[in-house]
Amino acid sequence: MLAKNLSGLDGLLVGVIGFGTIGRAVAQAFQNLGCRIGYLDPAADALAAEAIGASPMTFGDLLAAADIVTLHVPLLPNTRNLIGERMSSPR
């Protein structure tokens, strides 16, 4: 659980990859701290996303725009190495 006394997060864009039960809970915690939420999940519950003001994003847009990225996907062949060194870029 995110600490309630975190500062400096207000207004940041958090990118949530995997918007299932855990991803939504993490997104809600960040949203409660004043963050904007973008998400990527082809099977996401659009109503749950809308309820917290989360916006769907493409993988590239999410990585380019997010200040924080959090992953909540099972380790499967198509998610292995989903994020790697090639994705990082200094800001």
C-alpha atoms as a PDB file:
ATOM      1  CA  MET A   1       0.000   0.000   0.000  1.00  0.00           C
ATOM      2  CA  LEU A   2       1.241   3.466  -0.787  1.00  0.00           C
ATOM      3  CA  ALA A   3       2.053   5.603   2.225  1.00  0.00           C
ATOM      4  CA  LYS A   4      -0.461   8.373   2.792  1.00  0.00           C
ATOM      5  CA  ASN A   5       2.269  10.897   3.501  1.00  0.00           C
ATOM      6  CA  LEU A   6       4.029  10.791   0.129  1.00  0.00           C
ATOM      7  CA  SER A   7       4.597  14.251  -1.243  1.00  0.00           C
ATOM      8  CA  GLY A   8       5.468  15.485  -4.698  1.00  0.00           C
ATOM      9  CA  LEU A   9       3.140  13.147  -6.561  1.00  0.00           C
ATOM     10  CA  ASP A  10       0.277  15.570  -7.141  1.00  0.00           C
ATOM     11  CA  GLY A  11      -0.319  16.023 -10.868  1.00  0.00           C
ATOM     12  CA  LEU A  12       2.119  13.333 -12.023  1.00  0.00           C
ATOM     13  CA  LEU A  13       1.010  10.876 -14.676  1.00  0.00           C
ATOM     14  CA  VAL A  14       1.134   7.274 -13.504  1.00  0.00           C
ATOM     15  CA  GLY A  15       1.072   4.660 -16.246  1.00  0.00           C
ATOM     16  CA  VAL A  16      -0.477   1.380 -15.135  1.00  0.00           C
ATOM     17  CA  ILE A  17       0.266  -1.618 -17.321  1.00  0.00           C
ATOM     18  CA  GLY A  18      -2.206  -4.312 -16.387  1.00  0.00           C
ATOM     19  CA  PHE A  19      -5.498  -2.906 -15.107  1.00  0.00           C
ATOM     20  CA  GLY A  20      -6.893  -5.955 -13.344  1.00  0.00           C
ATOM     21  CA  THR A  21      -7.728  -6.108  -9.649  1.00  0.00           C
ATOM     22  CA  ILE A  22      -4.225  -5.243  -8.438  1.00  0.00           C
ATOM     23  CA  GLY A  23      -3.535  -2.656 -11.138  1.00  0.00           C
ATOM     24  CA  ARG A  24      -6.819  -0.891 -10.385  1.00  0.00           C
ATOM     25  CA  ALA A  25      -6.086  -0.857  -6.637  1.00  0.00           C
ATOM     26  CA  VAL A  26      -2.661   0.671  -7.241  1.00  0.00           C
ATOM     27  CA  ALA A  27      -4.139   3.183  -9.694  1.00  0.00           C
ATOM     28  CA  GLN A  28      -6.780   4.159  -7.121  1.00  0.00           C
ATOM     29  CA  ALA A  29      -4.085   4.686  -4.470  1.00  0.00           C
ATOM     30  CA  PHE A  30      -2.099   6.945  -6.803  1.00  0.00           C
ATOM     31  CA  GLN A  31      -5.261   8.777  -7.830  1.00  0.00           C
ATOM     32  CA  ASN A  32      -6.028   9.397  -4.149  1.00  0.00           C
ATOM     33  CA  LEU A  33      -2.623  11.097  -3.920  1.00  0.00           C
ATOM     34  CA  GLY A  34      -3.529  13.483  -6.737  1.00  0.00           C
ATOM     35  CA  CYS A  35      -1.961  11.649  -9.672  1.00  0.00           C
ATOM     36  CA  ARG A  36      -3.427  11.373 -13.146  1.00  0.00           C
ATOM     37  CA  ILE A  37      -3.759   7.787 -14.376  1.00  0.00           C
ATOM     38  CA  GLY A  38      -3.127   6.313 -17.803  1.00  0.00           C
ATOM     39  CA  TYR A  39      -3.447   2.589 -18.369  1.00  0.00           C
ATOM     40  CA  LEU A  40      -2.788  -0.176 -20.853  1.00  0.00           C
ATOM     41  CA  ASP A  41      -4.795  -3.368 -20.735  1.00  0.00           C
ATOM     42  CA  PRO A  42      -6.729  -4.753 -23.696  1.00  0.00           C
ATOM     43  CA  ALA A  43      -9.227  -6.420 -21.340  1.00  0.00           C
ATOM     44  CA  ALA A  44      -9.633  -3.509 -18.914  1.00  0.00           C
ATOM     45  CA  ASP A  45     -12.943  -2.731 -17.267  1.00  0.00           C
ATOM     46  CA  ALA A  46     -13.710   0.618 -18.920  1.00  0.00           C
ATOM     47  CA  LEU A  47     -16.295   1.545 -16.286  1.00  0.00           C
ATOM     48  CA  ALA A  48     -13.818   0.956 -13.454  1.00  0.00           C
ATOM     49  CA  ALA A  49     -11.229   3.035 -15.308  1.00  0.00           C
ATOM     50  CA  GLU A  50     -13.715   5.831 -15.901  1.00  0.00           C
ATOM     51  CA  ALA A  51     -14.703   5.802 -12.226  1.00  0.00           C
ATOM     52  CA  ILE A  52     -11.205   6.947 -11.242  1.00  0.00           C
ATOM     53  CA  GLY A  53     -10.601   9.138 -14.282  1.00  0.00           C
ATOM     54  CA  ALA A  54      -8.079   6.757 -15.847  1.00  0.00           C
ATOM     55  CA  SER A  55      -7.382   7.130 -19.558  1.00  0.00           C
ATOM     56  CA  PRO A  56      -6.461   4.306 -21.935  1.00  0.00           C
ATOM     57  CA  MET A  57      -3.103   4.791 -23.633  1.00  0.00           C
ATOM     58  CA  THR A  58      -0.983   2.964 -26.172  1.00  0.00           C
ATOM     59  CA  PHE A  59       2.216   1.322 -24.943  1.00  0.00           C
ATOM     60  CA  GLY A  60       4.428   3.894 -26.647  1.00  0.00           C
ATOM     61  CA  ASP A  61       2.405   6.874 -25.463  1.00  0.00           C
ATOM     62  CA  LEU A  62       2.277   5.555 -21.910  1.00  0.00           C
ATOM     63  CA  LEU A  63       6.046   5.034 -21.742  1.00  0.00           C
ATOM     64  CA  ALA A  64       6.741   8.420 -23.319  1.00  0.00           C
ATOM     65  CA  ALA A  65       4.384  10.427 -21.138  1.00  0.00           C
ATOM     66  CA  ALA A  66       4.279   8.704 -17.749  1.00  0.00           C
ATOM     67  CA  ASP A  67       6.291  10.027 -14.838  1.00  0.00           C
ATOM     68  CA  ILE A  68       5.846   6.677 -13.077  1.00  0.00           C
ATOM     69  CA  VAL A  69       5.162   3.283 -14.673  1.00  0.00           C
ATOM     70  CA  THR A  70       3.857   0.351 -12.673  1.00  0.00           C
ATOM     71  CA  LEU A  71       3.466  -3.207 -14.009  1.00  0.00           C
ATOM     72  CA  HIS A  72       0.748  -5.628 -12.948  1.00  0.00           C
ATOM     73  CA  VAL A  73       0.817  -8.425 -15.491  1.00  0.00           C
ATOM     74  CA  PRO A  74       1.516 -12.146 -15.133  1.00  0.00           C
ATOM     75  CA  LEU A  75       4.861 -13.381 -16.424  1.00  0.00           C
ATOM     76  CA  LEU A  76       3.939 -15.064 -19.697  1.00  0.00           C
ATOM     77  CA  PRO A  77       5.845 -15.448 -22.953  1.00  0.00           C
ATOM     78  CA  ASN A  78       4.180 -12.304 -24.357  1.00  0.00           C
ATOM     79  CA  THR A  79       4.919 -10.222 -21.222  1.00  0.00           C
ATOM     80  CA  ARG A  80       8.496 -11.425 -20.607  1.00  0.00           C
ATOM     81  CA  ASN A  81      10.884  -8.510 -21.300  1.00  0.00           C
ATOM     82  CA  LEU A  82       7.910  -6.192 -21.763  1.00  0.00           C
ATOM     83  CA  ILE A  83       9.949  -3.448 -20.126  1.00  0.00           C
ATOM     84  CA  GLY A  84      13.677  -3.378 -20.547  1.00  0.00           C
ATOM     85  CA  GLU A  85      16.712  -1.186 -20.920  1.00  0.00           C
ATOM     86  CA  ARG A  86      15.756  -0.210 -24.455  1.00  0.00           C
ATOM     87  CA  MET A  87      12.649   1.538 -23.038  1.00  0.00           C
ATOM     88  CA  SER A  88      14.560   3.851 -20.729  1.00  0.00           C
ATOM     89  CA  SER A  89      15.373   7.357 -21.813  1.00  0.00           C
ATOM     90  CA  PRO A  90      16.726  10.204 -19.722  1.00  0.00           C
ATOM     91  CA  ARG A  91      14.387  13.124 -19.225  1.00  0.00           C
END
